[in-house]
C-alpha cells in the first residue's frame, strides 16, 4: 500500500495502556491505515529511531477561546504534544454574543482567566451564535479544537444586564435551553457550568453562572440528556460535590459524564483530598460518571503586585487590585488601609478569599527582589522576612511592595506541593488528568506543560506510573471523557493525530517571557524538551518544535452531529 506518511521504527505506545512495541505506522487521507512492519511507498517517510510514537495528547481544559482567533495553533500546547485542545470551560466562552455586548462578555473571561483586556479588545467578533463561532473556527486551525458551551455566556446572551441577578424566569430558562440545543446541534462537545465562588468580573461581582440556582443548571443539562450527547464540565465542582453531592446528582439526572475541578492537595484544606477521594469511589461504585480533574502541575504563580489576583475576594483588597499603580502605592502605604488588610487577610480571613490559605505568608516567597539591598530576601517566605524584621506580616509584605514600587516578583505555591498525596491523586483511576488552563493566566504561568511534566517527572523520574499508563491518561481517557471517539488511540481507521517524543529526555522546560500577543501583549511560555514531532490529521504540524506551515486542524464535533451529518 502507498501512504501519504510512513513512520518507521517507532516504539508504539498506542493509548490503550497495553505494553508498547516496535513497529511502523502508515497514514493515508488523514487516517491511520496500517500498523506493523510496513514496506509500502510513501510521499513522506519519518524515521522514529526508537522514539515513542503515541496518539496526540488531548489538552482537555483550556481557555483558548479568544487566542484561537489569531493563533490557529493555540500555542504552546502543540509544542508539548497536544493535537486537540478543549476550551469554553468554567462557564466562560465567547459565543453566543449580541452586537454591542462583546466587550462585556470578554470582561468575564478576562478577569477570571487573567487575560489582559487590551489583548481581548483586539478580537474581531464576526459571529453571534455558537454555530457561527464553530464554523468560523473550522476554516483556520492548526490544531483540533473542541468547544464547550459556557453557561455565563448563555445567561448573558439571554438575560442581558440581569444575568448577574438570581432568579431566571421560566421563559428565560427555556430560551437558554434553546441556545444550548442549537450549540449542541452544531457539534459542541458539551456544556460548562460553574460553582466556583472565587470567579468575579472586573468590578468584583460574581460571574453570571454563579447567580443560577441548581434547577437552572439541571434544566440546561437536560438538553444534553434529551439529545443523548455531550459532556458537562463544572468549575468549582469539588465544593458542591463535598457539600451535597451535586456533581453526582447532575451526572445521574442527565445520564451524561460530568467532569469537574478538581481533585487536588492544597494547604488551604490539607486533608480534603482524602475525603474527596472517598466520595469519588462511592460515586464510581454506584455506576455514575462524575469524575474530577487532577493535574501534575504544582499550581505556582509568579506575580507582582501590579497584576496579581491572589488577594481577590477580600473586601478591602479586591478593589485595590483593580486600581492604578499610583493608587495602589498610596493605599498600601496608608496605615488605616493596612490595619483593615491585617484584619481581613491575616486575622480573620473570610471564605470569599479563595486565592490564599489562612497562613498564606508561609506559601508566598520573594522570587526576585527589585533592589540590590533586598537580595537577602530572595527565596524567603513573607513569614520568614516578617520574623527577621520583627514586623507584622502585612507590614513586612507591603513595606517591600511599596519600597520596590510594585516591581518585586513573588512566587506562590499552595497546591499540589505534597508529592505523596499527588502520587495517589495522579494514579486514581476515576480522576481525569488535565487542567492545564492553556490560554489563561498568561502572565503568571503556562499550564499546558503538565503534558510533558507527567512524562518527565512522574513517569521517568518518580516512576509512579508506566509510560503506557501515562499515555493512556493523556489520550484515550480524555477522548472517552469528552466523546471524541475517532481519536485517542493508534488504530487503523482512527484519525492520524500522533506525537513522537523521546521518553529518556521529554520534560517541561523553563519558563520564559515572550512578547507575541496582540496590542503588544506579553505572556509566560513553558518550553518543551524531547518532543520531536506533532502530527494532526495526518499532516506534520510541528517538526522539532517548528511550525511547518500546515493548518490541518478541525473542530471536534459531538456524536449527535456525526449521526446527523
mmCIF file of N, CA, C and O in Angstrom, residues 353-439:
data_model
loop_
_atom_site.group_PDB
_atom_site.id
_atom_site.type_symbol
_atom_site.label_atom_id
_atom_site.label_comp_id
_atom_site.label_asym_id
_atom_site.label_seq_id
_atom_site.Cartn_x
_atom_site.Cartn_y
_atom_site.Cartn_z
ATOM 1 N N UNK A 353 -12.098 34.795 50.211
ATOM 2 C CA UNK A 353 -10.713 34.979 49.738
ATOM 3 C C UNK A 353 -10.168 33.629 49.288
ATOM 4 O O UNK A 353 -9.460 32.941 50.014
ATOM 5 N N UNK A 354 -10.513 33.246 48.050
ATOM 6 C CA UNK A 354 -10.202 31.892 47.582
ATOM 7 C C UNK A 354 -8.766 31.740 47.094
ATOM 8 O O UNK A 354 -8.321 30.626 46.815
ATOM 9 N N UNK A 355 -8.033 32.842 46.969
ATOM 10 C CA UNK A 355 -6.682 32.758 46.408
ATOM 11 C C UNK A 355 -5.587 32.511 47.420
ATOM 12 O O UNK A 355 -4.422 32.366 47.053
ATOM 13 N N UNK A 356 -5.936 32.487 48.718
ATOM 14 C CA UNK A 356 -4.906 32.327 49.752
ATOM 15 C C UNK A 356 -5.387 31.380 50.845
ATOM 16 O O UNK A 356 -6.579 31.242 51.085
ATOM 17 N N UNK A 357 -4.431 30.750 51.515
ATOM 18 C CA UNK A 357 -4.744 29.931 52.681
ATOM 19 C C UNK A 357 -4.748 30.823 53.920
ATOM 20 O O UNK A 357 -4.398 32.006 53.854
ATOM 21 N N UNK A 358 -5.114 30.249 55.051
ATOM 22 C CA UNK A 358 -5.155 31.035 56.297
ATOM 23 C C UNK A 358 -3.759 31.463 56.737
ATOM 24 O O UNK A 358 -3.604 32.432 57.472
ATOM 25 N N UNK A 359 -2.735 30.737 56.318
ATOM 26 C CA UNK A 359 -1.349 31.122 56.632
ATOM 27 C C UNK A 359 -0.572 31.360 55.328
ATOM 28 O O UNK A 359 0.495 30.816 55.101
ATOM 29 N N UNK A 360 -1.145 32.198 54.467
ATOM 30 C CA UNK A 360 -0.608 32.438 53.129
ATOM 31 C C UNK A 360 0.824 32.943 53.152
ATOM 32 O O UNK A 360 1.586 32.727 52.208
ATOM 33 N N UNK A 361 1.206 33.633 54.237
ATOM 34 C CA UNK A 361 2.550 34.203 54.299
ATOM 35 C C UNK A 361 3.641 33.132 54.339
ATOM 36 O O UNK A 361 4.800 33.419 54.086
ATOM 37 N N UNK A 362 3.267 31.877 54.645
ATOM 38 C CA UNK A 362 4.241 30.775 54.614
ATOM 39 C C UNK A 362 4.368 30.148 53.229
ATOM 40 O O UNK A 362 5.237 29.302 53.012
ATOM 41 N N UNK A 363 3.484 30.550 52.297
ATOM 42 C CA UNK A 363 3.466 29.928 50.964
ATOM 43 C C UNK A 363 3.650 30.956 49.847
ATOM 44 O O UNK A 363 3.436 30.658 48.679
ATOM 45 N N UNK A 364 4.035 32.182 50.215
ATOM 46 C CA UNK A 364 4.428 33.188 49.223
ATOM 47 C C UNK A 364 5.867 33.586 49.526
ATOM 48 O O UNK A 364 6.186 33.971 50.658
ATOM 49 N N UNK A 365 6.721 33.457 48.506
ATOM 50 C CA UNK A 365 8.154 33.738 48.650
ATOM 51 C C UNK A 365 8.535 34.933 47.794
ATOM 52 O O UNK A 365 7.886 35.215 46.782
ATOM 53 N N UNK A 366 9.594 35.612 48.178
ATOM 54 C CA UNK A 366 10.193 36.619 47.304
ATOM 55 C C UNK A 366 11.012 35.863 46.265
ATOM 56 O O UNK A 366 11.999 35.203 46.590
ATOM 57 N N UNK A 367 10.587 35.944 45.017
ATOM 58 C CA UNK A 367 11.270 35.222 43.940
ATOM 59 C C UNK A 367 12.417 36.053 43.376
ATOM 60 O O UNK A 367 13.493 35.542 43.085
ATOM 61 N N UNK A 368 12.150 37.362 43.234
ATOM 62 C CA UNK A 368 13.185 38.233 42.655
ATOM 63 C C UNK A 368 12.989 39.667 43.173
ATOM 64 O O UNK A 368 12.097 40.377 42.709
ATOM 65 N N UNK A 369 13.803 40.101 44.130
ATOM 66 C CA UNK A 369 13.694 41.487 44.603
ATOM 67 C C UNK A 369 14.130 42.447 43.504
ATOM 68 O O UNK A 369 14.974 42.114 42.668
ATOM 69 N N UNK A 370 13.571 43.651 43.520
ATOM 70 C CA UNK A 370 13.931 44.645 42.506
ATOM 71 C C UNK A 370 15.186 45.421 42.896
ATOM 72 O O UNK A 370 15.913 45.902 42.026
ATOM 73 N N UNK A 371 15.454 45.544 44.205
ATOM 74 C CA UNK A 371 16.587 46.338 44.670
ATOM 75 C C UNK A 371 17.695 45.446 45.221
ATOM 76 O O UNK A 371 17.428 44.445 45.896
ATOM 77 N N UNK A 372 18.930 45.846 44.948
ATOM 78 C CA UNK A 372 20.101 45.082 45.397
ATOM 79 C C UNK A 372 20.107 44.922 46.922
ATOM 80 O O UNK A 372 20.454 43.867 47.444
ATOM 81 N N UNK A 373 19.715 45.967 47.643
ATOM 82 C CA UNK A 373 19.743 45.921 49.105
ATOM 83 C C UNK A 373 18.801 44.861 49.693
ATOM 84 O O UNK A 373 18.922 44.484 50.856
ATOM 85 N N UNK A 374 17.848 44.398 48.872
ATOM 86 C CA UNK A 374 16.880 43.408 49.367
ATOM 87 C C UNK A 374 17.179 41.989 48.876
ATOM 88 O O UNK A 374 16.348 41.092 49.033
ATOM 89 N N UNK A 375 18.346 41.783 48.300
ATOM 90 C CA UNK A 375 18.691 40.464 47.757
ATOM 91 C C UNK A 375 18.651 39.376 48.830
ATOM 92 O O UNK A 375 18.424 38.203 48.535
ATOM 93 N N UNK A 376 18.891 39.770 50.085
ATOM 94 C CA UNK A 376 18.883 38.768 51.164
ATOM 95 C C UNK A 376 17.504 38.119 51.335
ATOM 96 O O UNK A 376 17.372 37.037 51.892
ATOM 97 N N UNK A 377 16.464 38.789 50.816
ATOM 98 C CA UNK A 377 15.108 38.251 50.947
ATOM 99 C C UNK A 377 14.785 37.175 49.914
ATOM 100 O O UNK A 377 13.786 36.463 50.057
ATOM 101 N N UNK A 378 15.611 37.070 48.873
ATOM 102 C CA UNK A 378 15.290 36.142 47.781
ATOM 103 C C UNK A 378 15.114 34.722 48.301
ATOM 104 O O UNK A 378 15.921 34.231 49.095
ATOM 105 N N UNK A 379 14.017 34.082 47.865
ATOM 106 C CA UNK A 379 13.641 32.695 48.212
ATOM 107 C C UNK A 379 13.239 32.536 49.679
ATOM 108 O O UNK A 379 13.102 31.415 50.164
ATOM 109 N N UNK A 380 13.036 33.654 50.374
ATOM 110 C CA UNK A 380 12.500 33.584 51.737
ATOM 111 C C UNK A 380 11.000 33.881 51.681
ATOM 112 O O UNK A 380 10.531 34.683 50.873
ATOM 113 N N UNK A 381 10.247 33.242 52.588
ATOM 114 C CA UNK A 381 8.807 33.478 52.635
ATOM 115 C C UNK A 381 8.523 34.811 53.315
ATOM 116 O O UNK A 381 9.370 35.348 54.045
ATOM 117 N N UNK A 382 7.321 35.330 53.082
ATOM 118 C CA UNK A 382 6.915 36.574 53.751
ATOM 119 C C UNK A 382 6.958 36.383 55.262
ATOM 120 O O UNK A 382 7.366 37.278 56.015
ATOM 121 N N UNK A 383 6.560 35.193 55.714
ATOM 122 C CA UNK A 383 6.596 34.902 57.147
ATOM 123 C C UNK A 383 8.010 34.957 57.713
ATOM 124 O O UNK A 383 8.236 35.504 58.805
ATOM 125 N N UNK A 384 8.965 34.411 56.981
ATOM 126 C CA UNK A 384 10.365 34.443 57.425
ATOM 127 C C UNK A 384 10.900 35.866 57.464
ATOM 128 O O UNK A 384 11.630 36.253 58.382
ATOM 129 N N UNK A 385 10.540 36.661 56.463
ATOM 130 C CA UNK A 385 11.000 38.044 56.404
ATOM 131 C C UNK A 385 10.400 38.855 57.557
ATOM 132 O O UNK A 385 11.083 39.648 58.212
ATOM 133 N N UNK A 386 9.109 38.626 57.836
ATOM 134 C CA UNK A 386 8.446 39.336 58.937
ATOM 135 C C UNK A 386 9.111 39.014 60.267
ATOM 136 O O UNK A 386 9.354 39.907 61.101
ATOM 137 N N UNK A 387 9.457 37.735 60.446
ATOM 138 C CA UNK A 387 10.110 37.314 61.695
ATOM 139 C C UNK A 387 11.483 37.952 61.825
ATOM 140 O O UNK A 387 11.862 38.465 62.879
ATOM 141 N N UNK A 388 12.239 37.966 60.728
ATOM 142 C CA UNK A 388 13.594 38.526 60.730
ATOM 143 C C UNK A 388 13.559 40.029 61.030
ATOM 144 O O UNK A 388 14.404 40.567 61.746
ATOM 145 N N UNK A 389 12.549 40.716 60.473
ATOM 146 C CA UNK A 389 12.470 42.164 60.638
ATOM 147 C C UNK A 389 11.688 42.577 61.890
ATOM 148 O O UNK A 389 11.628 43.763 62.208
ATOM 149 N N UNK A 390 11.064 41.605 62.551
ATOM 150 C CA UNK A 390 10.281 41.921 63.744
ATOM 151 C C UNK A 390 9.048 42.751 63.441
ATOM 152 O O UNK A 390 8.660 43.634 64.213
ATOM 153 N N UNK A 391 8.403 42.462 62.278
ATOM 154 C CA UNK A 391 7.224 43.217 61.848
ATOM 155 C C UNK A 391 6.000 42.315 61.760
ATOM 156 O O UNK A 391 6.113 41.089 61.707
ATOM 157 N N UNK A 392 4.824 42.936 61.711
ATOM 158 C CA UNK A 392 3.623 42.188 61.365
ATOM 159 C C UNK A 392 3.772 41.684 59.924
ATOM 160 O O UNK A 392 4.461 42.312 59.108
ATOM 161 N N UNK A 393 3.097 40.592 59.617
ATOM 162 C CA UNK A 393 3.152 40.045 58.257
ATOM 163 C C UNK A 393 2.764 41.103 57.232
ATOM 164 O O UNK A 393 3.453 41.298 56.220
ATOM 165 N N UNK A 394 1.654 41.790 57.468
ATOM 166 C CA UNK A 394 1.153 42.758 56.482
ATOM 167 C C UNK A 394 2.160 43.880 56.262
ATOM 168 O O UNK A 394 2.335 44.386 55.139
ATOM 169 N N UNK A 395 2.865 44.287 57.325
ATOM 170 C CA UNK A 395 3.846 45.376 57.196
ATOM 171 C C UNK A 395 5.104 44.916 56.466
ATOM 172 O O UNK A 395 5.638 45.643 55.613
ATOM 173 N N UNK A 396 5.596 43.733 56.808
ATOM 174 C CA UNK A 396 6.779 43.211 56.110
ATOM 175 C C UNK A 396 6.497 43.099 54.612
ATOM 176 O O UNK A 396 7.332 43.465 53.767
ATOM 177 N N UNK A 397 5.308 42.608 54.287
ATOM 178 C CA UNK A 397 4.927 42.411 52.889
ATOM 179 C C UNK A 397 4.782 43.749 52.161
ATOM 180 O O UNK A 397 5.431 43.987 51.131
ATOM 181 N N UNK A 398 3.976 44.644 52.716
ATOM 182 C CA UNK A 398 3.676 45.884 51.999
ATOM 183 C C UNK A 398 4.806 46.906 52.073
ATOM 184 O O UNK A 398 4.937 47.740 51.172
ATOM 185 N N UNK A 399 5.636 46.842 53.110
ATOM 186 C CA UNK A 399 6.832 47.705 53.115
ATOM 187 C C UNK A 399 7.698 47.396 51.896
ATOM 188 O O UNK A 399 8.212 48.304 51.217
ATOM 189 N N UNK A 400 7.876 46.111 51.621
ATOM 190 C CA UNK A 400 8.683 45.693 50.465
ATOM 191 C C UNK A 400 8.001 46.102 49.163
ATOM 192 O O UNK A 400 8.638 46.626 48.241
ATOM 193 N N UNK A 401 6.699 45.865 49.083
ATOM 194 C CA UNK A 401 5.932 46.198 47.873
ATOM 195 C C UNK A 401 6.045 47.686 47.559
ATOM 196 O O UNK A 401 6.286 48.084 46.406
ATOM 197 N N UNK A 402 5.895 48.525 48.575
ATOM 198 C CA UNK A 402 5.949 49.985 48.367
ATOM 199 C C UNK A 402 7.370 50.434 48.052
ATOM 200 O O UNK A 402 7.595 51.228 47.130
ATOM 201 N N UNK A 403 8.339 49.908 48.809
ATOM 202 C CA UNK A 403 9.730 50.312 48.584
ATOM 203 C C UNK A 403 10.178 49.986 47.163
ATOM 204 O O UNK A 403 10.872 50.782 46.516
ATOM 205 N N UNK A 404 9.756 48.837 46.659
ATOM 206 C CA UNK A 404 10.191 48.421 45.315
ATOM 207 C C UNK A 404 9.166 48.788 44.240
ATOM 208 O O UNK A 404 9.239 48.298 43.112
ATOM 209 N N UNK A 405 8.223 49.661 44.613
ATOM 210 C CA UNK A 405 7.272 50.244 43.650
ATOM 211 C C UNK A 405 6.549 49.174 42.824
ATOM 212 O O UNK A 405 6.451 49.277 41.595
ATOM 213 N N UNK A 406 6.090 48.130 43.511
ATOM 214 C CA UNK A 406 5.278 47.044 42.922
ATOM 215 C C UNK A 406 6.074 46.144 41.975
ATOM 216 O O UNK A 406 5.485 45.304 41.288
ATOM 217 N N UNK A 407 7.390 46.290 41.916
ATOM 218 C CA UNK A 407 8.196 45.539 40.945
ATOM 219 C C UNK A 407 8.708 44.203 41.496
ATOM 220 O O UNK A 407 9.225 43.380 40.735
ATOM 221 N N UNK A 408 8.594 43.959 42.797
ATOM 222 C CA UNK A 408 9.073 42.703 43.383
ATOM 223 C C UNK A 408 8.344 41.522 42.754
ATOM 224 O O UNK A 408 7.117 41.538 42.622
ATOM 225 N N UNK A 409 9.089 40.481 42.374
ATOM 226 C CA UNK A 409 8.451 39.261 41.857
ATOM 227 C C UNK A 409 8.284 38.274 43.010
ATOM 228 O O UNK A 409 9.248 37.926 43.687
ATOM 229 N N UNK A 410 7.049 37.857 43.209
ATOM 230 C CA UNK A 410 6.725 36.889 44.253
ATOM 231 C C UNK A 410 6.366 35.555 43.620
ATOM 232 O O UNK A 410 5.981 35.483 42.448
ATOM 233 N N UNK A 411 6.459 34.498 44.400
ATOM 234 C CA UNK A 411 6.069 33.164 43.954
ATOM 235 C C UNK A 411 5.151 32.562 45.002
ATOM 236 O O UNK A 411 5.488 32.522 46.196
ATOM 237 N N UNK A 412 3.980 32.139 44.575
ATOM 238 C CA UNK A 412 3.036 31.480 45.477
ATOM 239 C C UNK A 412 2.922 30.012 45.087
ATOM 240 O O UNK A 412 2.797 29.675 43.916
ATOM 241 N N UNK A 413 2.969 29.137 46.085
ATOM 242 C CA UNK A 413 2.795 27.696 45.829
ATOM 243 C C UNK A 413 2.078 27.084 47.023
ATOM 244 O O UNK A 413 2.670 26.856 48.070
ATOM 245 N N UNK A 414 0.775 26.835 46.850
ATOM 246 C CA UNK A 414 -0.020 26.240 47.931
ATOM 247 C C UNK A 414 -0.666 24.929 47.522
ATOM 248 O O UNK A 414 -1.144 24.189 48.376
ATOM 249 N N UNK A 415 -0.697 24.655 46.221
ATOM 250 C CA UNK A 415 -1.446 23.493 45.728
ATOM 251 C C UNK A 415 -0.521 22.431 45.131
ATOM 252 O O UNK A 415 0.429 22.741 44.415
ATOM 253 N N UNK A 416 -0.837 21.168 45.413
ATOM 254 C CA UNK A 416 -0.099 20.023 44.871
ATOM 255 C C UNK A 416 1.390 20.069 45.228
ATOM 256 O O UNK A 416 2.248 19.742 44.404
ATOM 257 N N UNK A 417 1.688 20.464 46.469
ATOM 258 C CA UNK A 417 3.098 20.519 46.869
ATOM 259 C C UNK A 417 3.498 19.315 47.725
ATOM 260 O O UNK A 417 4.655 19.179 48.088
ATOM 261 N N UNK A 418 2.557 18.415 48.012
ATOM 262 C CA UNK A 418 2.826 17.186 48.760
ATOM 263 C C UNK A 418 2.937 16.035 47.765
ATOM 264 O O UNK A 418 1.942 15.584 47.199
ATOM 265 N N UNK A 419 4.164 15.568 47.513
ATOM 266 C CA UNK A 419 4.396 14.547 46.490
ATOM 267 C C UNK A 419 3.660 13.241 46.764
ATOM 268 O O UNK A 419 3.168 12.580 45.841
ATOM 269 N N UNK A 420 3.591 12.849 48.018
ATOM 270 C CA UNK A 420 2.921 11.585 48.350
ATOM 271 C C UNK A 420 1.430 11.673 48.024
ATOM 272 O O UNK A 420 0.849 10.763 47.429
ATOM 273 N N UNK A 421 0.820 12.791 48.384
ATOM 274 C CA UNK A 421 -0.591 12.991 48.070
ATOM 275 C C UNK A 421 -0.801 13.040 46.560
ATOM 276 O O UNK A 421 -1.717 12.410 46.016
ATOM 277 N N UNK A 422 0.072 13.767 45.868
ATOM 278 C CA UNK A 422 -0.078 13.928 44.423
ATOM 279 C C UNK A 422 0.109 12.607 43.689
ATOM 280 O O UNK A 422 -0.564 12.343 42.682
ATOM 281 N N UNK A 423 0.980 11.741 44.177
ATOM 282 C CA UNK A 423 1.154 10.406 43.575
ATOM 283 C C UNK A 423 -0.153 9.624 43.611
ATOM 284 O O UNK A 423 -0.538 8.974 42.633
ATOM 285 N N UNK A 424 -0.836 9.690 44.741
ATOM 286 C CA UNK A 424 -2.114 8.967 44.873
ATOM 287 C C UNK A 424 -3.198 9.590 43.999
ATOM 288 O O UNK A 424 -4.029 8.888 43.415
ATOM 289 N N UNK A 425 -3.183 10.910 43.906
ATOM 290 C CA UNK A 425 -4.174 11.607 43.093
ATOM 291 C C UNK A 425 -3.992 11.283 41.612
ATOM 292 O O UNK A 425 -4.948 10.947 40.907
ATOM 293 N N UNK A 426 -2.755 11.363 41.131
ATOM 294 C CA UNK A 426 -2.485 11.157 39.699
ATOM 295 C C UNK A 426 -2.747 9.720 39.260
ATOM 296 O O UNK A 426 -2.999 9.471 38.078
ATOM 297 N N UNK A 427 -2.655 8.775 40.173
ATOM 298 C CA UNK A 427 -2.873 7.365 39.809
ATOM 299 C C UNK A 427 -4.282 6.894 40.140
ATOM 300 O O UNK A 427 -4.596 5.723 39.967
ATOM 301 N N UNK A 428 -5.146 7.804 40.585
ATOM 302 C CA UNK A 428 -6.514 7.400 40.903
ATOM 303 C C UNK A 428 -7.277 7.128 39.606
ATOM 304 O O UNK A 428 -7.335 7.982 38.720
ATOM 305 N N UNK A 429 -7.877 5.950 39.474
ATOM 306 C CA UNK A 429 -8.489 5.572 38.190
ATOM 307 C C UNK A 429 -9.708 6.408 37.801
ATOM 308 O O UNK A 429 -10.065 6.461 36.623
ATOM 309 N N UNK A 430 -10.340 7.064 38.761
ATOM 310 C CA UNK A 430 -11.544 7.826 38.447
ATOM 311 C C UNK A 430 -11.313 9.328 38.446
ATOM 312 O O UNK A 430 -12.255 10.109 38.559
ATOM 313 N N UNK A 431 -10.066 9.736 38.313
ATOM 314 C CA UNK A 431 -9.735 11.150 38.118
ATOM 315 C C UNK A 431 -9.141 11.309 36.724
ATOM 316 O O UNK A 431 -8.403 10.446 36.258
ATOM 317 N N UNK A 432 -9.499 12.391 36.059
ATOM 318 C CA UNK A 432 -9.038 12.653 34.691
ATOM 319 C C UNK A 432 -7.870 13.642 34.752
ATOM 320 O O UNK A 432 -8.022 14.748 35.269
ATOM 321 N N UNK A 433 -6.712 13.238 34.249
ATOM 322 C CA UNK A 433 -5.547 14.124 34.275
ATOM 323 C C UNK A 433 -5.685 15.205 33.201
ATOM 324 O O UNK A 433 -6.011 14.919 32.050
ATOM 325 N N UNK A 434 -5.464 16.441 33.608
ATOM 326 C CA UNK A 434 -5.552 17.563 32.672
ATOM 327 C C UNK A 434 -5.423 18.871 33.406
ATOM 328 O O UNK A 434 -4.480 19.086 34.147
ATOM 329 N N UNK A 435 -6.404 19.760 33.174
ATOM 330 C CA UNK A 435 -6.496 21.008 33.922
ATOM 331 C C UNK A 435 -5.288 21.918 33.689
ATOM 332 O O UNK A 435 -4.818 22.593 34.592
ATOM 333 N N UNK A 436 -4.799 21.933 32.448
ATOM 334 C CA UNK A 436 -3.631 22.761 32.156
ATOM 335 C C UNK A 436 -3.926 24.248 32.150
ATOM 336 O O UNK A 436 -3.068 25.060 32.430
ATOM 337 N N UNK A 437 -5.174 24.620 31.766
ATOM 338 C CA UNK A 437 -5.573 26.033 31.725
ATOM 339 C C UNK A 437 -4.835 26.808 30.642
ATOM 340 O O UNK A 437 -4.644 28.017 30.773
ATOM 341 N N UNK A 438 -4.398 26.136 29.582
ATOM 342 C CA UNK A 438 -3.712 26.817 28.488
ATOM 343 C C UNK A 438 -4.541 27.978 27.960
ATOM 344 O O UNK A 438 -5.747 27.869 27.783
ATOM 345 N N UNK A 439 -3.877 29.107 27.726
ATOM 346 C CA UNK A 439 -4.562 30.298 27.236
ATOM 347 C C UNK A 439 -5.043 31.209 28.344
ATOM 348 O O UNK A 439 -5.486 32.326 28.083
#
